[in-house]
Amino acid sequence: MQSGKLVTMDEFTIQETRKFPQATGELSSLLRDLGLAGKIINKQVRKAGLGDVLGKHGATNVQGEEQMKLDIFANETLINILKNSTDCAGIASEENDDHLSYEDTFSANSKYVVLFDPLDGSSNIDVNAPIGTIFAIYRRVSELGKPCTEADFLQPGSRLMAAGYIIYGSSTMMVYATKVSVNGFTLEPSIGEFCLSHPNIKCPEDGKIYSINQGNSIKYTQEMHGYLNYCMEENKEEGRPYSQRYIGSMVADLHRTLVKGGIFIYPADKSAPKGKLRLQYECNPMAFIVEAAGGKVVCGKRNILDIQPTELHQRTPIFIGSKNMVSKALEFVREKEAVV
Ligand code: AFP
């Protein structure tokens, strides 16, 4: 990036696309649509507290979780923008029971489907902590020209074409990964554009922060306790004890992990033997991003990206972050956490 010259996300994406002569530009256009949705959600998030934006909506989602007003706003924004896009055949949202196929001719001829968590970390909305939107883009496996089907959404993460997130934090950033690289763009409010601020992000191989809901540790396995003790133990040469940081918003915890290094863990426990986080809406896109940045992701014995999903709202345990930290954690928990 030339110093002083702003490169917008669109400019960057188009330049990247030009490196692949066979590319049609559909993926770039879809990323632009997701960026637009992010800007609209951001506008509403930034007003939270002023209008009738905060608080509960009064309904629960498919997982029985209470929906916030901003959850609903973000979900509807994404659904409508992607419906009006010429490049999306359908969507699946963490907030909806089933996938939605857009049945107009343009959409039926589109080769991509998008899965998203419209507002991750929504229990943080009312306390002004970072929240985010997570998305995953697959090439559909169903026949072009017809409505997309559930099979398009039940693909393993290894088949992702791109994935990313928008974090509404101290600034608003969109980070997206293709198989080639991970890049971050900060929203420049005066021109209303995401501009390249974090080119070619690499997840540090080591870190000094572990991120886990340690309040749940009574429900963890002995092996997990062993790893937590290792993190807390004093060993000056190895830089321990590590610091513990946990926001409770995966986007925020993972963004820090990606940029600074560290490990984020949401393990299986006694009350959630398959873990809590959703495979397709949270874990796969984050795993794709972190792997593309050189980090490591597992759910015990296997790579999360290899799991063949069998249902839309499947859950999984996850260990993700700096390569060496994840490998070390696995030495403690390898067998016990392999529940999927
Ligand atoms: P919400 O969107 O309901 O706040 O859930 C956030 C989340 O899915 C993920 O972003 C966090 O890492 C995780 O749940 C926090 O869960 P705990 O509150 O159980 O630690």
CSV table of C-alpha atoms and ligand atoms in Angstrom, one decimal:
chain,number,residue,atom,x,y,z
A,1,MET,CA,0.0,0.0,0.0
A,2,GLN,CA,1.4,3.4,-0.9
A,3,SER,CA,1.6,5.7,2.1
A,4,GLY,CA,-1.0,8.4,2.1
A,5,LYS,CA,-3.1,6.9,-0.7
A,6,LEU,CA,-6.3,5.3,0.3
A,7,VAL,CA,-7.1,2.0,-1.5
A,8,THR,CA,-10.8,1.2,-1.2
A,9,MET,CA,-12.0,-2.3,-0.7
A,10,ASP,CA,-13.6,-2.3,-4.2
A,11,GLU,CA,-10.4,-1.1,-5.8
A,12,PHE,CA,-8.4,-3.8,-4.0
A,13,THR,CA,-10.8,-6.6,-4.7
A,14,ILE,CA,-11.0,-5.7,-8.4
A,15,GLN,CA,-7.2,-5.6,-8.6
A,16,GLU,CA,-7.0,-9.0,-7.0
A,17,THR,CA,-9.7,-10.4,-9.4
A,18,ARG,CA,-7.6,-9.2,-12.4
A,19,LYS,CA,-4.9,-11.6,-11.4
A,20,PHE,CA,-7.2,-14.5,-12.3
A,21,PRO,CA,-8.2,-14.0,-16.0
A,22,GLN,CA,-11.0,-16.6,-15.7
A,23,ALA,CA,-12.7,-14.7,-12.8
A,24,THR,CA,-16.1,-13.3,-13.7
A,25,GLY,CA,-16.2,-10.6,-10.9
A,26,GLU,CA,-19.2,-12.2,-9.2
A,27,LEU,CA,-17.3,-12.9,-6.0
A,28,SER,CA,-16.0,-9.3,-5.9
A,29,SER,CA,-19.5,-8.0,-6.4
A,30,LEU,CA,-20.9,-10.2,-3.6
A,31,LEU,CA,-18.2,-8.9,-1.3
A,32,ARG,CA,-19.2,-5.3,-2.2
A,33,ASP,CA,-22.8,-6.2,-1.3
A,34,LEU,CA,-21.7,-7.6,2.0
A,35,GLY,CA,-19.7,-4.4,2.7
A,36,LEU,CA,-22.8,-2.4,1.9
A,37,ALA,CA,-24.8,-4.4,4.4
A,38,GLY,CA,-22.0,-3.9,6.9
A,39,LYS,CA,-22.2,-0.1,6.4
A,40,ILE,CA,-25.9,0.0,7.0
A,41,ILE,CA,-25.7,-2.2,10.1
A,42,ASN,CA,-22.8,-0.1,11.3
A,43,LYS,CA,-25.0,3.1,11.0
A,44,GLN,CA,-27.6,1.5,13.2
A,45,VAL,CA,-25.1,0.1,15.7
A,46,ARG,CA,-23.4,3.6,16.0
A,47,LYS,CA,-26.9,5.1,17.0
A,48,ALA,CA,-27.6,2.4,19.6
A,49,GLY,CA,-28.6,4.2,22.8
A,50,LEU,CA,-30.1,7.1,21.0
A,51,GLY,CA,-33.2,5.7,19.3
A,52,ASP,CA,-35.3,2.7,20.0
A,53,VAL,CA,-32.5,0.4,18.9
A,54,LEU,CA,-31.3,-1.2,22.1
A,55,GLY,CA,-33.0,-4.0,24.0
A,56,LYS,CA,-34.8,-7.2,23.4
A,57,HIS,CA,-37.1,-7.8,20.4
A,58,GLY,CA,-39.3,-10.1,22.4
A,59,ALA,CA,-38.9,-13.2,20.2
A,60,THR,CA,-36.5,-16.2,20.4
A,61,ASN,CA,-34.5,-17.6,17.4
A,62,VAL,CA,-34.3,-21.2,16.2
A,63,GLN,CA,-31.9,-22.1,19.0
A,64,GLY,CA,-34.2,-20.7,21.7
A,65,GLU,CA,-32.0,-17.6,22.2
A,66,GLU,CA,-33.6,-14.2,22.9
A,67,GLN,CA,-33.3,-11.9,19.9
A,68,MET,CA,-32.3,-8.3,20.2
A,69,LYS,CA,-33.7,-5.5,18.1
A,70,LEU,CA,-30.4,-5.1,16.3
A,71,ASP,CA,-30.2,-8.9,15.6
A,72,ILE,CA,-33.4,-8.5,13.6
A,73,PHE,CA,-32.3,-5.4,11.9
A,74,ALA,CA,-29.0,-6.9,10.8
A,75,ASN,CA,-30.7,-10.1,9.7
A,76,GLU,CA,-33.2,-8.3,7.5
A,77,THR,CA,-30.6,-5.9,6.1
A,78,LEU,CA,-28.4,-8.8,4.9
A,79,ILE,CA,-31.4,-10.8,3.6
A,80,ASN,CA,-32.7,-7.9,1.5
A,81,ILE,CA,-29.3,-6.7,0.2
A,82,LEU,CA,-28.4,-10.2,-0.9
A,83,LYS,CA,-31.8,-10.7,-2.5
A,84,ASN,CA,-31.3,-7.6,-4.6
A,85,SER,CA,-27.7,-8.7,-5.5
A,86,THR,CA,-27.2,-10.3,-8.9
A,87,ASP,CA,-24.7,-12.7,-7.4
A,88,CYS,CA,-26.4,-14.7,-4.6
A,89,ALA,CA,-28.7,-17.7,-5.1
A,90,GLY,CA,-29.8,-17.9,-1.5
A,91,ILE,CA,-28.8,-17.5,2.2
A,92,ALA,CA,-28.9,-19.3,5.5
A,93,SER,CA,-28.8,-17.2,8.7
A,94,GLU,CA,-28.2,-18.1,12.3
A,95,GLU,CA,-31.4,-16.3,13.1
A,96,ASN,CA,-33.6,-18.3,10.6
A,97,ASP,CA,-34.8,-21.9,10.9
A,98,ASP,CA,-34.2,-22.8,7.2
A,99,HIS,CA,-32.3,-21.6,4.3
A,100,LEU,CA,-33.9,-19.1,1.9
A,101,SER,CA,-33.6,-19.5,-1.8
A,102,TYR,CA,-34.1,-16.3,-3.9
A,103,GLU,CA,-36.2,-17.5,-6.8
A,104,ASP,CA,-36.0,-14.7,-9.4
A,105,THR,CA,-34.1,-15.5,-12.6
A,106,PHE,CA,-30.9,-13.5,-11.7
A,107,SER,CA,-30.6,-15.3,-8.4
A,108,ALA,CA,-31.4,-18.7,-9.7
A,109,ASN,CA,-28.5,-18.2,-12.2
A,110,SER,CA,-26.1,-17.1,-9.5
A,111,LYS,CA,-23.3,-19.5,-8.5
A,112,TYR,CA,-22.8,-18.4,-4.9
A,113,VAL,CA,-24.7,-18.9,-1.6
A,114,VAL,CA,-24.0,-17.0,1.6
A,115,LEU,CA,-24.3,-18.1,5.3
A,116,PHE,CA,-24.1,-15.5,8.0
A,117,ASP,CA,-24.4,-14.7,11.7
A,118,PRO,CA,-25.9,-11.2,11.3
A,119,LEU,CA,-24.9,-9.9,14.7
A,120,ASP,CA,-22.5,-12.1,16.7
A,121,GLY,CA,-22.1,-11.3,20.3
A,122,SER,CA,-25.4,-9.6,20.6
A,123,SER,CA,-25.5,-10.0,24.4
A,124,ASN,CA,-22.9,-7.2,24.2
A,125,ILE,CA,-25.0,-4.7,22.3
A,126,ASP,CA,-26.5,-3.0,25.4
A,127,VAL,CA,-23.1,-2.5,27.0
A,128,ASN,CA,-21.3,-0.9,24.1
A,129,ALA,CA,-18.7,-3.7,23.6
A,130,PRO,CA,-17.6,-4.9,20.1
A,131,ILE,CA,-20.0,-7.0,18.1
A,132,GLY,CA,-19.8,-8.3,14.5
A,133,THR,CA,-21.2,-9.8,11.4
A,134,ILE,CA,-19.7,-13.1,10.2
A,135,PHE,CA,-20.2,-14.5,6.6
A,136,ALA,CA,-19.2,-17.5,4.6
A,137,ILE,CA,-19.5,-17.8,0.8
A,138,TYR,CA,-19.8,-21.2,-1.0
A,139,ARG,CA,-20.1,-22.0,-4.7
A,140,ARG,CA,-23.4,-23.8,-4.9
A,141,VAL,CA,-23.5,-27.5,-5.8
A,142,SER,CA,-27.1,-27.5,-7.1
A,143,GLU,CA,-28.0,-26.9,-10.7
A,144,LEU,CA,-27.6,-23.4,-12.0
A,145,GLY,CA,-30.9,-21.9,-13.3
A,146,LYS,CA,-32.9,-23.6,-10.5
A,147,PRO,CA,-33.5,-22.4,-6.9
A,148,CYS,CA,-30.6,-23.4,-4.6
A,149,THR,CA,-31.1,-26.3,-2.2
A,150,GLU,CA,-30.1,-27.2,1.4
A,151,ALA,CA,-27.2,-29.2,0.1
A,152,ASP,CA,-25.6,-25.9,-1.1
A,153,PHE,CA,-25.4,-24.8,2.6
A,154,LEU,CA,-24.3,-28.2,4.0
A,155,GLN,CA,-20.8,-28.1,2.6
A,156,PRO,CA,-17.6,-28.6,4.6
A,157,GLY,CA,-15.6,-25.4,5.4
A,158,SER,CA,-12.8,-26.7,3.1
A,159,ARG,CA,-15.0,-25.8,0.2
A,160,LEU,CA,-15.4,-22.2,1.2
A,161,MET,CA,-14.6,-19.7,-1.6
A,162,ALA,CA,-14.3,-16.7,0.8
A,163,ALA,CA,-15.2,-15.8,4.4
A,164,GLY,CA,-15.1,-12.7,6.5
A,165,TYR,CA,-16.4,-10.5,9.2
A,166,ILE,CA,-17.3,-7.0,10.0
A,167,ILE,CA,-16.4,-5.8,13.4
A,168,TYR,CA,-18.2,-2.9,15.0
A,169,GLY,CA,-15.6,-1.9,17.5
A,170,SER,CA,-13.5,1.2,18.2
A,171,SER,CA,-13.5,1.5,14.5
A,172,THR,CA,-15.5,-0.5,12.0
A,173,MET,CA,-13.5,-3.0,10.0
A,174,MET,CA,-14.2,-5.6,7.3
A,175,VAL,CA,-11.8,-8.5,7.1
A,176,TYR,CA,-12.1,-11.0,4.4
A,177,ALA,CA,-10.2,-14.1,3.4
A,178,THR,CA,-9.8,-15.9,0.1
A,179,LYS,CA,-7.6,-19.0,-0.2
A,180,VAL,CA,-4.8,-16.6,-1.2
A,181,SER,CA,-4.8,-14.0,1.5
A,182,VAL,CA,-6.5,-12.2,4.4
A,183,ASN,CA,-6.9,-8.5,4.3
A,184,GLY,CA,-8.5,-5.9,6.6
A,185,PHE,CA,-10.3,-2.7,5.6
A,186,THR,CA,-11.2,0.1,8.0
A,187,LEU,CA,-14.3,2.1,7.4
A,188,GLU,CA,-13.3,5.7,6.5
A,189,PRO,CA,-16.4,7.6,7.7
A,190,SER,CA,-15.8,10.7,5.7
A,191,ILE,CA,-16.0,8.9,2.4
A,192,GLY,CA,-18.1,6.0,3.6
A,193,GLU,CA,-15.7,3.4,2.2
A,194,PHE,CA,-13.8,0.5,3.6
A,195,CYS,CA,-10.1,1.2,2.9
A,196,LEU,CA,-7.2,-1.2,3.1
A,197,SER,CA,-5.6,-0.8,6.5
A,198,HIS,CA,-4.3,-4.3,7.3
A,199,PRO,CA,-2.9,-5.9,4.2
A,200,ASN,CA,-2.0,-9.6,4.1
A,201,ILE,CA,-2.8,-10.3,7.7
A,202,LYS,CA,-0.7,-13.1,9.3
A,203,CYS,CA,-1.7,-14.7,12.6
A,204,PRO,CA,1.5,-14.7,14.8
A,205,GLU,CA,2.8,-18.3,15.4
A,206,ASP,CA,2.9,-17.7,19.1
A,207,GLY,CA,0.9,-15.5,21.5
A,208,LYS,CA,0.5,-14.7,25.2
A,209,ILE,CA,-3.2,-14.5,25.5
A,210,TYR,CA,-5.8,-17.3,26.1
A,211,SER,CA,-9.4,-16.6,25.6
A,212,ILE,CA,-12.1,-18.8,27.1
A,213,ASN,CA,-15.1,-18.5,29.3
A,214,GLN,CA,-13.3,-19.7,32.4
A,215,GLY,CA,-16.4,-19.2,34.5
A,216,ASN,CA,-17.6,-22.4,32.9
A,217,SER,CA,-14.5,-24.4,34.0
A,218,ILE,CA,-16.5,-26.5,36.6
A,219,LYS,CA,-18.1,-28.1,33.5
A,220,TYR,CA,-14.8,-28.8,31.7
A,221,THR,CA,-12.9,-32.0,31.4
A,222,GLN,CA,-9.8,-32.8,33.6
A,223,GLU,CA,-7.7,-32.4,30.4
A,224,MET,CA,-9.1,-28.9,29.9
A,225,HIS,CA,-8.3,-28.1,33.5
A,226,GLY,CA,-4.7,-29.4,32.8
A,227,TYR,CA,-4.4,-26.9,29.9
A,228,LEU,CA,-5.8,-24.0,31.9
A,229,ASN,CA,-3.4,-24.7,34.7
A,230,TYR,CA,-0.6,-24.7,32.2
A,231,CYS,CA,-1.8,-21.2,30.9
A,232,MET,CA,-1.9,-19.9,34.5
A,233,GLU,CA,1.4,-21.5,35.7
A,234,GLU,CA,4.5,-19.3,36.2
A,235,ASN,CA,7.3,-20.0,33.7
A,236,LYS,CA,9.3,-16.9,33.0
A,237,GLU,CA,11.3,-18.5,30.1
A,238,GLU,CA,8.1,-19.4,28.3
A,239,GLY,CA,6.3,-16.2,29.1
A,240,ARG,CA,3.7,-17.7,31.4
A,241,PRO,CA,1.3,-17.1,33.0
A,242,TYR,CA,-0.5,-16.0,29.9
A,243,SER,CA,-3.0,-13.1,30.1
A,244,GLN,CA,-6.7,-14.1,29.9
A,245,ARG,CA,-9.0,-12.0,27.7
A,246,TYR,CA,-12.6,-12.9,26.9
A,247,ILE,CA,-15.2,-10.5,25.5
A,248,GLY,CA,-17.9,-13.1,24.8
A,249,SER,CA,-18.2,-11.9,21.2
A,250,MET,CA,-16.4,-14.3,19.0
A,251,VAL,CA,-15.6,-11.7,16.3
A,252,ALA,CA,-13.9,-9.5,18.9
A,253,ASP,CA,-12.0,-12.3,20.6
A,254,LEU,CA,-10.9,-13.7,17.2
A,255,HIS,CA,-10.0,-10.4,15.7
A,256,ARG,CA,-7.6,-9.8,18.6
A,257,THR,CA,-6.3,-13.3,18.3
A,258,LEU,CA,-5.7,-12.9,14.5
A,259,VAL,CA,-3.8,-9.6,14.9
A,260,LYS,CA,-1.9,-10.1,18.2
A,261,GLY,CA,-1.7,-13.9,18.4
A,262,GLY,CA,-3.2,-16.1,21.1
A,263,ILE,CA,-5.7,-18.9,21.4
A,264,PHE,CA,-9.5,-18.8,21.5
A,265,ILE,CA,-11.3,-21.9,22.9
A,266,TYR,CA,-14.9,-22.8,23.2
A,267,PRO,CA,-14.7,-26.4,24.3
A,268,ALA,CA,-17.3,-29.1,24.7
A,269,ASP,CA,-18.5,-29.2,28.3
A,270,LYS,CA,-20.9,-31.2,30.5
A,271,SER,CA,-23.9,-29.0,29.6
A,272,ALA,CA,-23.0,-28.7,25.9
A,273,PRO,CA,-21.3,-32.0,24.9
A,274,LYS,CA,-21.1,-30.9,21.2
A,275,GLY,CA,-19.9,-27.4,22.1
A,276,LYS,CA,-21.9,-24.1,21.8
A,277,LEU,CA,-20.7,-22.3,18.7
A,278,ARG,CA,-22.3,-22.9,15.3
A,279,LEU,CA,-20.2,-24.7,12.8
A,280,GLN,CA,-21.5,-23.0,9.6
A,281,TYR,CA,-22.2,-19.5,10.9
A,282,GLU,CA,-19.2,-18.9,13.3
A,283,CYS,CA,-16.6,-21.7,13.3
A,284,ASN,CA,-16.1,-22.5,9.6
A,285,PRO,CA,-15.8,-18.9,8.4
A,286,MET,CA,-13.4,-18.0,11.3
A,287,ALA,CA,-11.4,-21.2,10.8
A,288,PHE,CA,-11.1,-20.4,7.1
A,289,ILE,CA,-9.8,-16.9,7.9
A,290,VAL,CA,-7.4,-18.0,10.6
A,291,GLU,CA,-6.0,-20.8,8.4
A,292,ALA,CA,-5.6,-18.5,5.5
A,293,ALA,CA,-3.6,-16.3,7.8
A,294,GLY,CA,-1.3,-19.2,8.8
A,295,GLY,CA,-3.0,-20.0,12.1
A,296,LYS,CA,-4.4,-23.4,13.2
A,297,VAL,CA,-7.9,-24.6,14.0
A,298,VAL,CA,-9.2,-27.9,15.4
A,299,CYS,CA,-12.1,-29.4,17.3
A,300,GLY,CA,-10.0,-32.1,18.9
A,301,LYS,CA,-8.6,-34.7,16.6
A,302,ARG,CA,-9.7,-33.1,13.4
A,303,ASN,CA,-9.7,-29.9,11.4
A,304,ILE,CA,-13.0,-28.2,11.7
A,305,LEU,CA,-12.9,-27.4,8.0
A,306,ASP,CA,-13.2,-31.1,7.2
A,307,ILE,CA,-16.4,-31.7,9.0
A,308,GLN,CA,-19.3,-32.6,6.7
A,309,PRO,CA,-22.3,-30.7,8.2
A,310,THR,CA,-25.5,-32.7,8.5
A,311,GLU,CA,-27.8,-29.9,9.7
A,312,LEU,CA,-27.8,-26.1,9.3
A,313,HIS,CA,-27.5,-25.2,13.0
A,314,GLN,CA,-24.9,-27.8,14.0
A,315,ARG,CA,-22.5,-27.0,16.8
A,316,THR,CA,-18.9,-27.8,17.4
A,317,PRO,CA,-16.1,-27.3,20.0
A,318,ILE,CA,-13.3,-25.1,18.7
A,319,PHE,CA,-9.6,-24.4,19.4
A,320,ILE,CA,-8.3,-21.7,17.2
A,321,GLY,CA,-5.5,-19.2,16.9
A,322,SER,CA,-1.7,-19.1,16.9
A,323,LYS,CA,-0.3,-22.4,15.4
A,324,ASN,CA,2.0,-23.2,18.3
A,325,MET,CA,-0.5,-22.4,21.0
A,326,VAL,CA,-3.2,-24.6,19.4
A,327,SER,CA,-0.7,-27.4,19.0
A,328,LYS,CA,0.2,-27.1,22.7
A,329,ALA,CA,-3.4,-27.1,23.8
A,330,LEU,CA,-4.0,-30.3,21.8
A,331,GLU,CA,-1.3,-32.1,23.7
A,332,PHE,CA,-3.5,-31.8,26.7
A,333,VAL,CA,-7.0,-32.4,25.3
A,334,ARG,CA,-6.5,-34.4,22.1
A,335,GLU,CA,-8.7,-37.4,22.8
A,336,LYS,CA,-11.3,-35.9,25.1
A,337,GLU,CA,-12.4,-33.0,22.9
A,338,ALA,CA,-12.8,-35.1,19.8
A,339,VAL,CA,-16.6,-35.2,20.0
A,340,VAL,CA,-17.7,-34.4,16.5
B,1,AFP,P1,-24.5,-14.1,21.5
B,1,AFP,O1,-24.6,-13.6,20.0
B,1,AFP,O2,-25.8,-14.8,21.9
B,1,AFP,O3,-24.1,-13.0,22.4
B,1,AFP,O4,-23.5,-15.3,21.5
B,1,AFP,C1,-22.1,-15.0,21.2
B,1,AFP,C2,-21.4,-16.3,21.0
B,1,AFP,O5,-22.1,-17.1,20.0
B,1,AFP,C3,-20.0,-16.0,20.5
B,1,AFP,O6,-19.8,-14.8,19.8
B,1,AFP,C4,-19.2,-16.0,21.8
B,1,AFP,O7,-17.9,-16.3,21.7
B,1,AFP,C5,-20.0,-17.0,22.7
B,1,AFP,O8,-21.3,-17.0,22.2
B,1,AFP,C6,-20.1,-16.5,24.1
B,1,AFP,O9,-20.7,-17.6,24.8
B,1,AFP,P2,-20.6,-17.6,26.4
B,1,AFP,O10,-21.4,-16.4,26.9
B,1,AFP,O11,-21.2,-18.9,26.8
B,1,AFP,O12,-19.2,-17.5,26.8
